[in-house]
């Protein structure tokens, strides 16, 4: 009889989560809104930067990895790249040491939040690099 009453009370006084509570819980699982995802070019386009990033680049001859006026380096993270792939790419471009980048990503627990796309990244500032790759 007690279980029946307890169950009945739970059904009557059950509260539905608010939209904010649902969004907060989804973010803890690494989910994002469609508008927050960085689009990437298909593999057939030879890792060309997305159209949005192309508008921001100056016109004229392009180098393989041009640096902008703020000393940042253009890096394109391909779709499906894992942490080790991204770390190796950053080291190859001279942005960050692979081991230091991997260690900081593990420390922050953002292994699954790294996003594909083209980014201008500051050389040596690992925390800022991670912030840009996960936002």
PDB file of C-alpha atoms in Angstrom:
ATOM      1  CA  UNK A   1       0.000   0.000   0.000  1.00  0.00           C
ATOM      2  CA  UNK A   2       2.894   2.358   0.842  1.00  0.00           C
ATOM      3  CA  UNK A   3       4.559   1.810  -2.528  1.00  0.00           C
ATOM      4  CA  UNK A   4       1.284   2.510  -4.291  1.00  0.00           C
ATOM      5  CA  UNK A   5       0.845   5.831  -2.452  1.00  0.00           C
ATOM      6  CA  UNK A   6       4.482   6.808  -3.031  1.00  0.00           C
ATOM      7  CA  UNK A   7       4.142   6.064  -6.746  1.00  0.00           C
ATOM      8  CA  UNK A   8       0.902   7.989  -6.944  1.00  0.00           C
ATOM      9  CA  UNK A   9       2.463  11.014  -5.224  1.00  0.00           C
ATOM     10  CA  UNK A  10       5.445  10.920  -7.586  1.00  0.00           C
ATOM     11  CA  UNK A  11       3.136  10.889 -10.595  1.00  0.00           C
ATOM     12  CA  UNK A  12       1.071  13.784  -9.292  1.00  0.00           C
ATOM     13  CA  UNK A  13       3.957  16.035  -8.245  1.00  0.00           C
ATOM     14  CA  UNK A  14       6.326  15.204 -11.098  1.00  0.00           C
ATOM     15  CA  UNK A  15       7.837  18.345 -12.611  1.00  0.00           C
ATOM     16  CA  UNK A  16       8.927  18.669 -16.230  1.00  0.00           C
ATOM     17  CA  UNK A  17      12.408  20.146 -16.758  1.00  0.00           C
ATOM     18  CA  UNK A  18      12.576  23.675 -18.125  1.00  0.00           C
ATOM     19  CA  UNK A  19      14.135  24.433 -21.501  1.00  0.00           C
ATOM     20  CA  UNK A  20      17.224  25.815 -19.744  1.00  0.00           C
ATOM     21  CA  UNK A  21      17.621  22.628 -17.694  1.00  0.00           C
ATOM     22  CA  UNK A  22      17.367  20.500 -20.834  1.00  0.00           C
ATOM     23  CA  UNK A  23      19.953  22.632 -22.652  1.00  0.00           C
ATOM     24  CA  UNK A  24      22.314  22.547 -19.654  1.00  0.00           C
ATOM     25  CA  UNK A  25      22.093  18.750 -19.428  1.00  0.00           C
ATOM     26  CA  UNK A  26      22.627  18.372 -23.195  1.00  0.00           C
ATOM     27  CA  UNK A  27      25.762  20.547 -23.017  1.00  0.00           C
ATOM     28  CA  UNK A  28      27.202  18.311 -20.279  1.00  0.00           C
ATOM     29  CA  UNK A  29      26.967  15.476 -22.829  1.00  0.00           C
ATOM     30  CA  UNK A  30      28.807  17.569 -25.435  1.00  0.00           C
ATOM     31  CA  UNK A  31      25.761  18.406 -27.537  1.00  0.00           C
ATOM     32  CA  UNK A  32      25.546  21.761 -29.328  1.00  0.00           C
ATOM     33  CA  UNK A  33      23.039  23.653 -31.442  1.00  0.00           C
ATOM     34  CA  UNK A  34      23.288  23.270 -35.212  1.00  0.00           C
ATOM     35  CA  UNK A  35      24.306  26.943 -35.527  1.00  0.00           C
ATOM     36  CA  UNK A  36      27.313  26.381 -33.233  1.00  0.00           C
ATOM     37  CA  UNK A  37      28.928  23.702 -35.409  1.00  0.00           C
ATOM     38  CA  UNK A  38      31.807  24.820 -37.621  1.00  0.00           C
ATOM     39  CA  UNK A  39      31.124  23.698 -41.202  1.00  0.00           C
ATOM     40  CA  UNK A  40      33.928  21.966 -43.042  1.00  0.00           C
ATOM     41  CA  UNK A  41      34.650  21.378 -46.694  1.00  0.00           C
ATOM     42  CA  UNK A  42      34.181  17.886 -48.138  1.00  0.00           C
ATOM     43  CA  UNK A  43      37.368  15.852 -48.607  1.00  0.00           C
ATOM     44  CA  UNK A  44      37.074  16.187 -52.384  1.00  0.00           C
ATOM     45  CA  UNK A  45      37.823  19.895 -52.124  1.00  0.00           C
ATOM     46  CA  UNK A  46      41.351  19.272 -50.791  1.00  0.00           C
ATOM     47  CA  UNK A  47      40.591  20.640 -47.306  1.00  0.00           C
ATOM     48  CA  UNK A  48      39.623  24.074 -48.620  1.00  0.00           C
ATOM     49  CA  UNK A  49      38.438  26.439 -45.863  1.00  0.00           C
ATOM     50  CA  UNK A  50      34.666  26.901 -45.456  1.00  0.00           C
ATOM     51  CA  UNK A  51      32.978  29.681 -47.390  1.00  0.00           C
ATOM     52  CA  UNK A  52      32.537  31.685 -44.194  1.00  0.00           C
ATOM     53  CA  UNK A  53      36.284  31.586 -43.484  1.00  0.00           C
ATOM     54  CA  UNK A  54      37.127  32.351 -47.133  1.00  0.00           C
ATOM     55  CA  UNK A  55      35.281  35.666 -46.921  1.00  0.00           C
ATOM     56  CA  UNK A  56      37.514  36.712 -44.031  1.00  0.00           C
ATOM     57  CA  UNK A  57      40.775  35.979 -45.881  1.00  0.00           C
ATOM     58  CA  UNK A  58      42.414  38.802 -47.830  1.00  0.00           C
ATOM     59  CA  UNK A  59      42.324  38.642 -51.628  1.00  0.00           C
ATOM     60  CA  UNK A  60      45.485  37.918 -53.562  1.00  0.00           C
ATOM     61  CA  UNK A  61      48.024  35.101 -53.737  1.00  0.00           C
ATOM     62  CA  UNK A  62      47.692  32.530 -50.967  1.00  0.00           C
ATOM     63  CA  UNK A  63      50.434  30.535 -49.296  1.00  0.00           C
ATOM     64  CA  UNK A  64      50.005  26.967 -48.012  1.00  0.00           C
ATOM     65  CA  UNK A  65      49.616  28.178 -44.415  1.00  0.00           C
ATOM     66  CA  UNK A  66      49.457  31.983 -44.402  1.00  0.00           C
ATOM     67  CA  UNK A  67      49.865  33.872 -41.155  1.00  0.00           C
ATOM     68  CA  UNK A  68      47.663  36.884 -40.595  1.00  0.00           C
ATOM     69  CA  UNK A  69      48.865  40.229 -39.261  1.00  0.00           C
ATOM     70  CA  UNK A  70      48.425  39.120 -35.632  1.00  0.00           C
ATOM     71  CA  UNK A  71      50.977  36.304 -35.894  1.00  0.00           C
ATOM     72  CA  UNK A  72      48.353  33.575 -36.072  1.00  0.00           C
ATOM     73  CA  UNK A  73      48.642  30.550 -38.339  1.00  0.00           C
ATOM     74  CA  UNK A  74      45.836  29.144 -40.495  1.00  0.00           C
ATOM     75  CA  UNK A  75      45.187  25.496 -39.632  1.00  0.00           C
ATOM     76  CA  UNK A  76      42.479  23.308 -41.179  1.00  0.00           C
ATOM     77  CA  UNK A  77      41.261  20.424 -39.017  1.00  0.00           C
ATOM     78  CA  UNK A  78      39.788  17.729 -41.307  1.00  0.00           C
ATOM     79  CA  UNK A  79      36.532  15.969 -40.489  1.00  0.00           C
ATOM     80  CA  UNK A  80      37.025  12.770 -38.515  1.00  0.00           C
ATOM     81  CA  UNK A  81      40.459  13.761 -37.194  1.00  0.00           C
ATOM     82  CA  UNK A  82      41.233  12.353 -33.760  1.00  0.00           C
ATOM     83  CA  UNK A  83      43.198  13.986 -30.964  1.00  0.00           C
ATOM     84  CA  UNK A  84      46.499  12.459 -32.101  1.00  0.00           C
ATOM     85  CA  UNK A  85      45.904  13.602 -35.695  1.00  0.00           C
ATOM     86  CA  UNK A  86      45.103  17.145 -34.585  1.00  0.00           C
ATOM     87  CA  UNK A  87      48.129  17.266 -32.269  1.00  0.00           C
ATOM     88  CA  UNK A  88      50.435  16.078 -35.073  1.00  0.00           C
ATOM     89  CA  UNK A  89      48.961  18.672 -37.459  1.00  0.00           C
ATOM     90  CA  UNK A  90      49.453  21.494 -34.932  1.00  0.00           C
ATOM     91  CA  UNK A  91      53.065  20.425 -34.380  1.00  0.00           C
ATOM     92  CA  UNK A  92      53.691  20.196 -38.143  1.00  0.00           C
ATOM     93  CA  UNK A  93      52.327  23.745 -38.621  1.00  0.00           C
ATOM     94  CA  UNK A  94      54.474  25.030 -35.733  1.00  0.00           C
ATOM     95  CA  UNK A  95      51.503  26.018 -33.586  1.00  0.00           C
ATOM     96  CA  UNK A  96      52.027  23.768 -30.534  1.00  0.00           C
ATOM     97  CA  UNK A  97      53.998  20.735 -29.384  1.00  0.00           C
ATOM     98  CA  UNK A  98      51.910  17.593 -29.890  1.00  0.00           C
ATOM     99  CA  UNK A  99      52.583  16.126 -26.438  1.00  0.00           C
ATOM    100  CA  UNK A 100      51.798  19.383 -24.626  1.00  0.00           C
ATOM    101  CA  UNK A 101      48.589  19.862 -26.632  1.00  0.00           C
ATOM    102  CA  UNK A 102      47.399  16.294 -25.968  1.00  0.00           C
ATOM    103  CA  UNK A 103      48.191  16.598 -22.252  1.00  0.00           C
ATOM    104  CA  UNK A 104      46.219  19.844 -21.900  1.00  0.00           C
ATOM    105  CA  UNK A 105      43.243  18.457 -23.851  1.00  0.00           C
ATOM    106  CA  UNK A 106      43.173  15.422 -21.531  1.00  0.00           C
ATOM    107  CA  UNK A 107      43.538  17.661 -18.459  1.00  0.00           C
ATOM    108  CA  UNK A 108      40.546  19.776 -19.543  1.00  0.00           C
ATOM    109  CA  UNK A 109      38.555  16.674 -20.561  1.00  0.00           C
ATOM    110  CA  UNK A 110      37.565  18.049 -23.966  1.00  0.00           C
ATOM    111  CA  UNK A 111      38.750  15.175 -26.174  1.00  0.00           C
ATOM    112  CA  UNK A 112      35.302  14.732 -27.750  1.00  0.00           C
ATOM    113  CA  UNK A 113      34.623  18.473 -28.193  1.00  0.00           C
ATOM    114  CA  UNK A 114      37.313  19.294 -30.793  1.00  0.00           C
ATOM    115  CA  UNK A 115      35.641  20.483 -34.008  1.00  0.00           C
ATOM    116  CA  UNK A 116      36.647  20.280 -37.653  1.00  0.00           C
ATOM    117  CA  UNK A 117      37.137  23.515 -39.570  1.00  0.00           C
ATOM    118  CA  UNK A 118      39.636  26.209 -40.493  1.00  0.00           C
ATOM    119  CA  UNK A 119      41.078  28.309 -37.699  1.00  0.00           C
ATOM    120  CA  UNK A 120      43.634  31.070 -37.246  1.00  0.00           C
ATOM    121  CA  UNK A 121      45.557  29.893 -34.168  1.00  0.00           C
ATOM    122  CA  UNK A 122      48.163  31.655 -32.009  1.00  0.00           C
ATOM    123  CA  UNK A 123      51.481  29.808 -31.858  1.00  0.00           C
ATOM    124  CA  UNK A 124      52.341  28.529 -28.379  1.00  0.00           C
ATOM    125  CA  UNK A 125      49.122  29.495 -26.549  1.00  0.00           C
ATOM    126  CA  UNK A 126      47.716  25.995 -25.978  1.00  0.00           C
ATOM    127  CA  UNK A 127      44.787  27.050 -23.777  1.00  0.00           C
ATOM    128  CA  UNK A 128      43.618  29.580 -26.383  1.00  0.00           C
ATOM    129  CA  UNK A 129      44.056  27.005 -29.164  1.00  0.00           C
ATOM    130  CA  UNK A 130      41.869  24.531 -27.262  1.00  0.00           C
ATOM    131  CA  UNK A 131      39.281  27.236 -26.548  1.00  0.00           C
ATOM    132  CA  UNK A 132      38.998  28.029 -30.264  1.00  0.00           C
ATOM    133  CA  UNK A 133      38.872  24.385 -31.356  1.00  0.00           C
ATOM    134  CA  UNK A 134      36.070  23.605 -28.884  1.00  0.00           C
ATOM    135  CA  UNK A 135      33.883  26.713 -29.194  1.00  0.00           C
TER     136      UNK A 135
END
